[in-house]
PDB file of C-alpha atoms in Angstrom:
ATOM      1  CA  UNK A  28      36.936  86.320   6.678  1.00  0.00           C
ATOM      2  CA  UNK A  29      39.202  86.013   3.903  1.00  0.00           C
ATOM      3  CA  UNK A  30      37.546  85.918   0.499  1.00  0.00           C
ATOM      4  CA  UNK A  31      39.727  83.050  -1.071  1.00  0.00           C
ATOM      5  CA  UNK A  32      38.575  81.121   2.174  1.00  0.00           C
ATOM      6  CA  UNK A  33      34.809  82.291   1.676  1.00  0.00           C
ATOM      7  CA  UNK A  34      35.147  81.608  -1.872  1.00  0.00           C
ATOM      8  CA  UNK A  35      36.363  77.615  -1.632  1.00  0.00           C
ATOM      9  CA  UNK A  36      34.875  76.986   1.625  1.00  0.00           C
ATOM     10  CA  UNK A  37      31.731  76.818   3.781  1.00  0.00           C
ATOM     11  CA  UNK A  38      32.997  77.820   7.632  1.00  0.00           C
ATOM     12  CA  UNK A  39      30.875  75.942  10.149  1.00  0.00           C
ATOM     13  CA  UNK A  40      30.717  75.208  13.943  1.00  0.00           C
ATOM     14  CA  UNK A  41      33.594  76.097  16.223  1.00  0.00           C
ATOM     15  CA  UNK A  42      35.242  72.650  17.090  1.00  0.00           C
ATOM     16  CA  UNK A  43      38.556  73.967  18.938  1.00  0.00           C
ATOM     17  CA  UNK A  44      39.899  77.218  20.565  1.00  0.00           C
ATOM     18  CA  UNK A  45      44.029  78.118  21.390  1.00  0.00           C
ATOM     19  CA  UNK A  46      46.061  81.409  22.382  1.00  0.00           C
ATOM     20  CA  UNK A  47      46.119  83.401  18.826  1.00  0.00           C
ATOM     21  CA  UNK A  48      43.063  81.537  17.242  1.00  0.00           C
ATOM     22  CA  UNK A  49      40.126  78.767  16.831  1.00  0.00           C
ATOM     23  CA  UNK A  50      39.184  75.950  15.135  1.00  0.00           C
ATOM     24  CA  UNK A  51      36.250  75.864  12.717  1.00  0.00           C
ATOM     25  CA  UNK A  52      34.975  72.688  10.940  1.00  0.00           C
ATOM     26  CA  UNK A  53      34.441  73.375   7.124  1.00  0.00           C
ATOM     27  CA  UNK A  54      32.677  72.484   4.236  1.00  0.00           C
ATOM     28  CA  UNK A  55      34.880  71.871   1.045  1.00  0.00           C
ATOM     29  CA  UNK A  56      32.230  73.827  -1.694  1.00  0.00           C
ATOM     30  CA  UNK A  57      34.351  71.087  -4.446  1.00  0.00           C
ATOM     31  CA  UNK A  58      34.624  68.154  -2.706  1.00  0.00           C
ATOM     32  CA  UNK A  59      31.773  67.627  -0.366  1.00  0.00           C
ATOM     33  CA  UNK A  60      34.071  67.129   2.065  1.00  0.00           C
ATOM     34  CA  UNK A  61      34.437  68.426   5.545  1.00  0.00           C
ATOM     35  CA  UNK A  62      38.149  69.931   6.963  1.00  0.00           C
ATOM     36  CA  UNK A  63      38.845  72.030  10.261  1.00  0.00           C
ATOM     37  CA  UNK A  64      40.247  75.798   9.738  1.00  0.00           C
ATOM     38  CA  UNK A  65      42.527  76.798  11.713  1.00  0.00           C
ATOM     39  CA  UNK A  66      42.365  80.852  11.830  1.00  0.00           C
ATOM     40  CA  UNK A  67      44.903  83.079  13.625  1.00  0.00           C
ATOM     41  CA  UNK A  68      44.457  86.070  14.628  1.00  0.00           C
ATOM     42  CA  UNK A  69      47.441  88.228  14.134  1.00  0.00           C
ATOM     43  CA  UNK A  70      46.273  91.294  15.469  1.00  0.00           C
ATOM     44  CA  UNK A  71      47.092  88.739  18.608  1.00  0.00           C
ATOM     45  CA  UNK A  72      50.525  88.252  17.654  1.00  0.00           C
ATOM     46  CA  UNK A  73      52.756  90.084  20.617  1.00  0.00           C
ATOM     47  CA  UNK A  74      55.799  90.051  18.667  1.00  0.00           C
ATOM     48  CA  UNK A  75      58.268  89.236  16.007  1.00  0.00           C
ATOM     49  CA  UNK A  76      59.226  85.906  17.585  1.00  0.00           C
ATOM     50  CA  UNK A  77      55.305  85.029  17.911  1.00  0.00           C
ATOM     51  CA  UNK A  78      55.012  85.469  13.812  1.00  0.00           C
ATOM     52  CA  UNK A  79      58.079  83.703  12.887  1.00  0.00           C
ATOM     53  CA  UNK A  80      56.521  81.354  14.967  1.00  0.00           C
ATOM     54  CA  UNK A  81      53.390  81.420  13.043  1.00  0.00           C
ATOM     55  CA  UNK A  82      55.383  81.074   9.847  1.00  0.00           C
ATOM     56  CA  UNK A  83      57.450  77.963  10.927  1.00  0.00           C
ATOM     57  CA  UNK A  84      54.017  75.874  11.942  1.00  0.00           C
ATOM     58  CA  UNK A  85      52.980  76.949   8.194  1.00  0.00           C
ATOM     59  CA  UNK A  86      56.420  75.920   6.383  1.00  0.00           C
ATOM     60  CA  UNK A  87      56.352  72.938   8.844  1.00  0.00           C
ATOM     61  CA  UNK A  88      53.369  71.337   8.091  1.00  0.00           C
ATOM     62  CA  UNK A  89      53.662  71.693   4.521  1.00  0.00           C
ATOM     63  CA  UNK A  90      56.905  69.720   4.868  1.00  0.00           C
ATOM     64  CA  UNK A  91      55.933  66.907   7.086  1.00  0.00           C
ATOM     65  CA  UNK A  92      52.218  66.560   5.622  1.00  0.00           C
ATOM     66  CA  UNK A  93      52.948  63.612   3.564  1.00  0.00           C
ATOM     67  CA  UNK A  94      52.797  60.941   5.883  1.00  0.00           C
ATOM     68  CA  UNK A  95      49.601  59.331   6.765  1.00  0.00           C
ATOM     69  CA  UNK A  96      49.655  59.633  10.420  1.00  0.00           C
ATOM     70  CA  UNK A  97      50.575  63.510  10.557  1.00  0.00           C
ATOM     71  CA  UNK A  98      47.786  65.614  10.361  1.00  0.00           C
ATOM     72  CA  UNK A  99      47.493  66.918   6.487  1.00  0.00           C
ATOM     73  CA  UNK A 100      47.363  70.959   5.838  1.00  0.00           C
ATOM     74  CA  UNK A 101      45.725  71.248   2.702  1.00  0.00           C
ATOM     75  CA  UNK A 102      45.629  74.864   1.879  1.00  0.00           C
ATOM     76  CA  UNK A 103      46.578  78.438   3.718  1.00  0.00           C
ATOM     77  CA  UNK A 104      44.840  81.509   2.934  1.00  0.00           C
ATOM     78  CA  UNK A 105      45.895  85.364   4.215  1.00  0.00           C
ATOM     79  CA  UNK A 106      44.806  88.758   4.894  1.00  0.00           C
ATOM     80  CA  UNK A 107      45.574  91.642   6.565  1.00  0.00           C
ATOM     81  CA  UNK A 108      44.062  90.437   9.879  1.00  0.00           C
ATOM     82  CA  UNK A 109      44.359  86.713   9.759  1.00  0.00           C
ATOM     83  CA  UNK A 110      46.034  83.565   8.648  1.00  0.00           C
ATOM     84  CA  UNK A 111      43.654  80.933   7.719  1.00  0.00           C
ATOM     85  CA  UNK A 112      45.045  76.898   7.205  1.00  0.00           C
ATOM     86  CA  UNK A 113      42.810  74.661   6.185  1.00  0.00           C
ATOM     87  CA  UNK A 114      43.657  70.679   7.325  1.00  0.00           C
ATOM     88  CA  UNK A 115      42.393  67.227   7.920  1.00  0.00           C
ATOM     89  CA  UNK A 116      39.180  66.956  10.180  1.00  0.00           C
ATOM     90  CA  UNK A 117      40.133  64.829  12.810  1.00  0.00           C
ATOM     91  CA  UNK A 118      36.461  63.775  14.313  1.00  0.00           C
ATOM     92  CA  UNK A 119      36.854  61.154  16.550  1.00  0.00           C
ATOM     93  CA  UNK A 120      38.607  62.115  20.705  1.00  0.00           C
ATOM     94  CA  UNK A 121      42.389  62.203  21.279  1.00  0.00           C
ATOM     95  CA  UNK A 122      44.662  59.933  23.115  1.00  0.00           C
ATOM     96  CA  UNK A 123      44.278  62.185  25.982  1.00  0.00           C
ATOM     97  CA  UNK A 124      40.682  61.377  26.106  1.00  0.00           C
ATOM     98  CA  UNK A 125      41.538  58.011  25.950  1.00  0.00           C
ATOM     99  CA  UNK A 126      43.909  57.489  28.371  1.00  0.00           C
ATOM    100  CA  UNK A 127      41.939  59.957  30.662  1.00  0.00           C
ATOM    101  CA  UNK A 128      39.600  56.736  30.779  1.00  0.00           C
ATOM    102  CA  UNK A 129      41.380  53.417  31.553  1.00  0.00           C
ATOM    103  CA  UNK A 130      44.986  51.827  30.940  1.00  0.00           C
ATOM    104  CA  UNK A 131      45.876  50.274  27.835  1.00  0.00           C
ATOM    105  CA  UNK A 132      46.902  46.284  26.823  1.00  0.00           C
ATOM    106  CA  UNK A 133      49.989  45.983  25.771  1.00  0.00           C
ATOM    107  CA  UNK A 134      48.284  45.322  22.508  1.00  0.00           C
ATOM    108  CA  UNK A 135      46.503  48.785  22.324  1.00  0.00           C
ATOM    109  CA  UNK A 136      49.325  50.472  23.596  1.00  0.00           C
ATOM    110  CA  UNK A 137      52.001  49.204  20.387  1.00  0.00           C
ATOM    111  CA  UNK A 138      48.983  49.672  18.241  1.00  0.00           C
ATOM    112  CA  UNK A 139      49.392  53.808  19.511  1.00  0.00           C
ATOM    113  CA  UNK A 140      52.855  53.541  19.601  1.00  0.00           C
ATOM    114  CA  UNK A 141      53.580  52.175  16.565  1.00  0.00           C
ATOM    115  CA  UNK A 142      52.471  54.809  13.782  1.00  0.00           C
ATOM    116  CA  UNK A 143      53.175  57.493  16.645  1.00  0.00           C
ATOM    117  CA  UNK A 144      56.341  56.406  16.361  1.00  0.00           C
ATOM    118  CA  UNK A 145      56.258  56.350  12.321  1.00  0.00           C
ATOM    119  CA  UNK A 146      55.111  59.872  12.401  1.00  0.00           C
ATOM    120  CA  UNK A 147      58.009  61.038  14.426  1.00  0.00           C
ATOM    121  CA  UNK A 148      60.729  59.438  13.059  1.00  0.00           C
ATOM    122  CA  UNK A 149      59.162  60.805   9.447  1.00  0.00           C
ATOM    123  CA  UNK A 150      59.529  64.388  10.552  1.00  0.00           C
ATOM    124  CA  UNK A 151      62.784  63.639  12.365  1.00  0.00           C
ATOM    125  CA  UNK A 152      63.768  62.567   8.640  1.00  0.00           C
ATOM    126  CA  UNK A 153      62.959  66.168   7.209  1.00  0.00           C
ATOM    127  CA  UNK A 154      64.668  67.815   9.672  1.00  0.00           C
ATOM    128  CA  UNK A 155      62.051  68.509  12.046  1.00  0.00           C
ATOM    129  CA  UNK A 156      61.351  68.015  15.875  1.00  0.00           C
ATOM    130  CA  UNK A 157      58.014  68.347  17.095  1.00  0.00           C
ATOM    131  CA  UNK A 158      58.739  69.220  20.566  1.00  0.00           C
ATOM    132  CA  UNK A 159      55.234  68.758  22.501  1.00  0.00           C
ATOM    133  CA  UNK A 160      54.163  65.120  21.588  1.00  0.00           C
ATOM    134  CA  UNK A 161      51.492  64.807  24.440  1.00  0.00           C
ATOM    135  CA  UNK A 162      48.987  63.010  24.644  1.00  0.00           C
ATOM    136  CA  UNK A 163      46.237  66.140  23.484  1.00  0.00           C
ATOM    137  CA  UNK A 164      47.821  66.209  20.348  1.00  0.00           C
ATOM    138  CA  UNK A 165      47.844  63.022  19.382  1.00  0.00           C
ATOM    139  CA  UNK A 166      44.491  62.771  17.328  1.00  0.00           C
ATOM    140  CA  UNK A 167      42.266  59.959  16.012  1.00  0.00           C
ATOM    141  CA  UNK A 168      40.056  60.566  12.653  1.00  0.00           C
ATOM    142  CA  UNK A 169      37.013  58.991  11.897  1.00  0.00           C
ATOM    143  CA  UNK A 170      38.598  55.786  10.637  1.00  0.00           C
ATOM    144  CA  UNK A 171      40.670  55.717  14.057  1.00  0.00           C
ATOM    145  CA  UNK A 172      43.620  56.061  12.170  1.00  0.00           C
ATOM    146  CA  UNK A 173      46.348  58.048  14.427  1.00  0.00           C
ATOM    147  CA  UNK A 174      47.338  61.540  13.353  1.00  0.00           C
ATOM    148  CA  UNK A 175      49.920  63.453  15.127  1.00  0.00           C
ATOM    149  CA  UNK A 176      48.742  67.543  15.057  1.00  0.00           C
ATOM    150  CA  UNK A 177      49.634  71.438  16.391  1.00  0.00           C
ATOM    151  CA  UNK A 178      53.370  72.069  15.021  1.00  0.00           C
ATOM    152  CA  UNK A 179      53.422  74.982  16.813  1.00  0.00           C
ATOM    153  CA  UNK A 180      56.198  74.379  19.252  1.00  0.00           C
ATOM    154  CA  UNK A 181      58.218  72.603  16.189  1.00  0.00           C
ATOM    155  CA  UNK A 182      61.649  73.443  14.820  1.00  0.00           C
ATOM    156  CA  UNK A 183      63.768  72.647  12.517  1.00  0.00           C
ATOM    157  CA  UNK A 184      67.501  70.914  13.306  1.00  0.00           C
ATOM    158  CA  UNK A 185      70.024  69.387  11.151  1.00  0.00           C
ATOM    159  CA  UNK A 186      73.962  68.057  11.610  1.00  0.00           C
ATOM    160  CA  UNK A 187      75.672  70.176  13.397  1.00  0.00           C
ATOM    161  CA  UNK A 188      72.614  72.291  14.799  1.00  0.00           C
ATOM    162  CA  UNK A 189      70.861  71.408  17.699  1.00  0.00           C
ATOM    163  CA  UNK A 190      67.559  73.560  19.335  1.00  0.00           C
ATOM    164  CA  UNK A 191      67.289  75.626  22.426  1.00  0.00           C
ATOM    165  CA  UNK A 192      64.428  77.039  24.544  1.00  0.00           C
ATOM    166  CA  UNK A 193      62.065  75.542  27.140  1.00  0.00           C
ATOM    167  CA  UNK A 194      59.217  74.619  25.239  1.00  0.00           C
ATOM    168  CA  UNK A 195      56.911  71.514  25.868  1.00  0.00           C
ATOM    169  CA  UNK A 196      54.268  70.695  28.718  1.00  0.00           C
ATOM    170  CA  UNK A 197      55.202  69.751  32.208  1.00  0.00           C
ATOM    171  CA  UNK A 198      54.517  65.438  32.399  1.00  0.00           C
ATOM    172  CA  UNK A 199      56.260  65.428  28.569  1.00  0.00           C
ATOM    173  CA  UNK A 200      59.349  67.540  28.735  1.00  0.00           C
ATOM    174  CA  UNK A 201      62.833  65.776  28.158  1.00  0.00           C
ATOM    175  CA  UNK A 202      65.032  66.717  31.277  1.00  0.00           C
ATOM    176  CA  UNK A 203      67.671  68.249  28.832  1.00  0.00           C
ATOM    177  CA  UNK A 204      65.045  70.914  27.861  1.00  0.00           C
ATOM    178  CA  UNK A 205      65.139  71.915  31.608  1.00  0.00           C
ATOM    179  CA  UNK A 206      68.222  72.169  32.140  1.00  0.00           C
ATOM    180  CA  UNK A 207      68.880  74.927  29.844  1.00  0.00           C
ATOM    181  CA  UNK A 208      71.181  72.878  26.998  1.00  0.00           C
ATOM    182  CA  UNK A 209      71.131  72.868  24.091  1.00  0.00           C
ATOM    183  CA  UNK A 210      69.075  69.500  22.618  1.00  0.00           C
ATOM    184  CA  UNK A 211      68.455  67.209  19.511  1.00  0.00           C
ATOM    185  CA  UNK A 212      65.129  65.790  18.402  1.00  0.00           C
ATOM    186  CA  UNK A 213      65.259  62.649  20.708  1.00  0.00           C
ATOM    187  CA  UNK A 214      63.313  65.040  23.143  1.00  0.00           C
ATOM    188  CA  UNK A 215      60.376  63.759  20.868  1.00  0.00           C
ATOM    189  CA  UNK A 216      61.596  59.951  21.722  1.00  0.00           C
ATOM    190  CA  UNK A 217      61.383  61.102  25.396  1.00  0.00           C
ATOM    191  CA  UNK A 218      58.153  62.387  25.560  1.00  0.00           C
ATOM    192  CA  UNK A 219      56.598  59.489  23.578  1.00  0.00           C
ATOM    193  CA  UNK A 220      58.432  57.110  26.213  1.00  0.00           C
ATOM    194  CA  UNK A 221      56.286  59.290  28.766  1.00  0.00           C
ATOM    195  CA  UNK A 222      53.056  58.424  26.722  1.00  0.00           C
ATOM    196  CA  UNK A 223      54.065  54.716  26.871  1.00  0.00           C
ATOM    197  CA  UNK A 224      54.060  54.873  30.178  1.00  0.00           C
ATOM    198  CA  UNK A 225      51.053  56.245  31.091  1.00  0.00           C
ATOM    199  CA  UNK A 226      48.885  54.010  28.951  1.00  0.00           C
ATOM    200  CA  UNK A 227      50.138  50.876  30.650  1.00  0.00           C
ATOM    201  CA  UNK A 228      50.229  52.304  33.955  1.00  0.00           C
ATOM    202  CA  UNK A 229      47.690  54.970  34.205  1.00  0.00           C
ATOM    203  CA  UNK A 230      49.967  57.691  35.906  1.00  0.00           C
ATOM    204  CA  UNK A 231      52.884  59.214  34.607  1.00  0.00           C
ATOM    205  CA  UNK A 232      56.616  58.223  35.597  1.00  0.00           C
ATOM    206  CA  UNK A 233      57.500  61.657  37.004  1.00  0.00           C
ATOM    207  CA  UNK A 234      54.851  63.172  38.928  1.00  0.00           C
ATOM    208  CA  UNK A 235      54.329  66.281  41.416  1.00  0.00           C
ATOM    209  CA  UNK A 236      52.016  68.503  42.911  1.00  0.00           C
ATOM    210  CA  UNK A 237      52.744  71.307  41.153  1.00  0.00           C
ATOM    211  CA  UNK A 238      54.777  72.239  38.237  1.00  0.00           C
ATOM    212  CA  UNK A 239      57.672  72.515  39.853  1.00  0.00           C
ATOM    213  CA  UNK A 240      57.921  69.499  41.495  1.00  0.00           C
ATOM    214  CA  UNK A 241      56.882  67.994  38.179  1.00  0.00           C
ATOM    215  CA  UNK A 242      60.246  69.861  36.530  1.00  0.00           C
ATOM    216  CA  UNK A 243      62.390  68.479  40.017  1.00  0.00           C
ATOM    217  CA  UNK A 244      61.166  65.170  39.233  1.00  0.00           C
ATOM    218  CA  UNK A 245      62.181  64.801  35.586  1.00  0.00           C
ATOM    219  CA  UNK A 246      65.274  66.336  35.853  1.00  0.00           C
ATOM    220  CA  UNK A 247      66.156  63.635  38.531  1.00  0.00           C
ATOM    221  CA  UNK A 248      64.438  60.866  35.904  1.00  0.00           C
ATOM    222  CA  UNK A 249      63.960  58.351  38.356  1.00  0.00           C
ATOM    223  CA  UNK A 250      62.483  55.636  36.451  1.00  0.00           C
ATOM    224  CA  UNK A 251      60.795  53.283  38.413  1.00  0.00           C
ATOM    225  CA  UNK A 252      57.694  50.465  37.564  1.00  0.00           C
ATOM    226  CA  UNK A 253      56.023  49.723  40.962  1.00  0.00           C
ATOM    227  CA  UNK A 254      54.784  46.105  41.133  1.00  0.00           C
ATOM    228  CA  UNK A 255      51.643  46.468  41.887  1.00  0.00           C
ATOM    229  CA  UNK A 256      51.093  48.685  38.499  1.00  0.00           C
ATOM    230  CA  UNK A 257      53.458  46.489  36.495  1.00  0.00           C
ATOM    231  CA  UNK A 258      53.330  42.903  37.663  1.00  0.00           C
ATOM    232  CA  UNK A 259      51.675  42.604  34.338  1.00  0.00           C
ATOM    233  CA  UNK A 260      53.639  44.534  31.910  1.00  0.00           C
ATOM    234  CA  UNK A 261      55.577  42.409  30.081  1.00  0.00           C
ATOM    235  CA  UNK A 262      59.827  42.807  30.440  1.00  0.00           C
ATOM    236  CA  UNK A 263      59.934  43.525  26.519  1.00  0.00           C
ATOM    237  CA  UNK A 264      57.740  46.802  27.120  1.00  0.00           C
ATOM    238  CA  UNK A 265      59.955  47.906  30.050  1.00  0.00           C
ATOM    239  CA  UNK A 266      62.974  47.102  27.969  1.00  0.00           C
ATOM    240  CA  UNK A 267      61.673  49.859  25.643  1.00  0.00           C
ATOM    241  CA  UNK A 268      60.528  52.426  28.113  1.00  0.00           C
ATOM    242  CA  UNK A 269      64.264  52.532  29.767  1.00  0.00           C
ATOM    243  CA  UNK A 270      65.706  53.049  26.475  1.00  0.00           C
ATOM    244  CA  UNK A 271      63.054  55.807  25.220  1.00  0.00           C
ATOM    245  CA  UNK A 272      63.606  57.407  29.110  1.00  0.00           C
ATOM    246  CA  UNK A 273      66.976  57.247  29.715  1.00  0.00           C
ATOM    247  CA  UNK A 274      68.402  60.468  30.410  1.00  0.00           C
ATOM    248  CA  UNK A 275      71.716  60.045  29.137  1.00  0.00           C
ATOM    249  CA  UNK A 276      70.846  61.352  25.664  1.00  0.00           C
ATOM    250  CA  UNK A 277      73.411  59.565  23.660  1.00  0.00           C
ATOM    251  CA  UNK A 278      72.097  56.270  25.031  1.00  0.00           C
ATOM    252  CA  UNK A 279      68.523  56.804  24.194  1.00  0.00           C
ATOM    253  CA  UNK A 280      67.133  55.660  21.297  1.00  0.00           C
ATOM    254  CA  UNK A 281      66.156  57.496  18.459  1.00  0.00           C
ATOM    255  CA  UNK A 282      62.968  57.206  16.769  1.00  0.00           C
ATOM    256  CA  UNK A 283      63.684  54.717  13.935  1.00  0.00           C
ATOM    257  CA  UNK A 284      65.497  52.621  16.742  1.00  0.00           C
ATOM    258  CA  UNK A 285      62.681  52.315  18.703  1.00  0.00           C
ATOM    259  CA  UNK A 286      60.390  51.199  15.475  1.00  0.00           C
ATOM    260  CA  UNK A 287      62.796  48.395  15.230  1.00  0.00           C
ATOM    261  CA  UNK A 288      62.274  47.503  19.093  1.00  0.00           C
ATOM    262  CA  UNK A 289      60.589  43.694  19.545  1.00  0.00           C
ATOM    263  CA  UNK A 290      58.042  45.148  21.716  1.00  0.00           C
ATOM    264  CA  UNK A 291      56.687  47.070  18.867  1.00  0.00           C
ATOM    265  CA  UNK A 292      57.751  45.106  15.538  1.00  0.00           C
ATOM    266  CA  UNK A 293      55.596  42.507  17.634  1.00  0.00           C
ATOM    267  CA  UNK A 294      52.857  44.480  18.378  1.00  0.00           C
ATOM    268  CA  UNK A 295      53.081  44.627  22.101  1.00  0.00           C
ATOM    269  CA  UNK A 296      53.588  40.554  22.212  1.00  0.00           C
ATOM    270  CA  UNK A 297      55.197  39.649  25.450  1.00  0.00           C
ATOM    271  CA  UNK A 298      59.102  38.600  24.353  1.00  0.00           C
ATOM    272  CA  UNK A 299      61.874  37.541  26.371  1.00  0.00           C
ATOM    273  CA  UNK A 300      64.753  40.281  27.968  1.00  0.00           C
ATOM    274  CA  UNK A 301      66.717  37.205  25.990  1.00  0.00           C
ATOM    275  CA  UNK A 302      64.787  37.957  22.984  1.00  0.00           C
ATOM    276  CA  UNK A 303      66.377  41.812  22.633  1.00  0.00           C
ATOM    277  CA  UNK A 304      69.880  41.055  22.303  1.00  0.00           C
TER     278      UNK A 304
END
């Protein structure tokens, strides 16, 4: 263990494990506080693209960790043999927990959506796409205050530069990322629509058996809200999810648009189609 991490910090339980590393809570020495460490192995690392990789979550998350619903990296320690960042404990279950569970209101959904939303459209402001909003890593602390986590899919874009590669998890993945184009940051806006979705309705829109009918079934983005699920759901929410999964990218709204959507400035309140104009 490093000795600068030693040195500041008391490393506890194991609270999380991943592909190059695990997650420890710890003990702040100063602050009486607890935090989870995040230590990488990069003995682990396969290759040169894995540690840029590594390097990007690092620069990343020290660019996007001033907004309150983006999970805060406090401090990064190194050695030979690891990579050590320190961040915000996030105690309480994720959305994926939650949704895992029961539907949502229309209520509790906005009140998800809402700083999700925030916290994208923040990093979409610094030049940075997230790229695997899901459900798992969208995190709750102990005040239930929403905190979006794991930058390690993220990149960075700006005018003129848009992001390749097939990164993402099967239910979430924009249909551009499939298809081998290049893409812009309103993937994020796609796979948030996706989370929308499944916490009114309780199954996602584009489902398969397998992964690649999962792929098929996105890249054909066949949006559809069967009566029986969505008698319910207001037309102001399904005004929203059409723009957030609409396929044609330049139609789709970014992230700021969507924060200015009725459905969510209202909190979920059931408006009139007449009302979005």
């Amino acid at each position: 263990m490093c000795e600068g991490l030693q040195r500041d910090y008391q490393i506890c339980e194991e609270i999380g494990r991943g592909r190059f590393g695990t997650v420890y809570r710890c003990f702040s020495q100063e602050s009486g506080e607890f935090f989870a460490c995040k230590s990488i192995d990069k003995r682990l690392l396969a290759d040169s693209i894995d540690r840029e990789c590594l390097e990007k979550e690092t620069k990343i998350m020290l660019l996007v960790s001033g907004n309150p619903n983006v999970v805060q990296l406090f401090n990064v320690y190194e050695d030979d043999a690891y990579l050590h960042m320190v961040m915000e404990l996030c105690g309480s279950s994720d959305l994926y927990e939650r949704v895992s569970k029961r539907t949502f209101s229309e209520a509790e959904a906005a009140a998800v959506m809402s700083p999700l939303m925030d916290a994208i459209a923040y990093c979409h402001r610094r030049g940075v796409a997230h790229r695997d909003i899901k459900p798992d890593n969208v995190l709750f602390d102990d005040r239930n205050i929403l905190k979006l986590a794991d930058f390690g899919s993220a990149d960075y874009f700006h005018e003129g530069r848009s992001m390749r590669g097939i990164v993402g998890t099967p239910y979430y993945v924009a249909p551009e990322v499939l298809s081998g184009r290049d893409y812009n940051e309103k993937v994020d806006v796609w796979s948030a629509g996706v989370i929308m979705y499944i916490m009114l309705a309780g199954i996602p829109p584009f489902y398969g058996e397998s992964a690649t009918e999962i792929f098929e079934a996105v890249l054909r983005a066949n949006l559809r809200f069967p009566t029986r699920i969505f008698h319910s759901v207001s037309p102001a929410a399904k005004d929203l999810l059409r723009r957030m999964l609409c396929k044609d990218v330049s139609r789709r709204f970014s992230a700021e648009q969507v924060l200015r959507h009725p459905w969510i400035t209202s909190g979920g309140g059931t408006r009139l189609l007449s009302d979005l104009a």
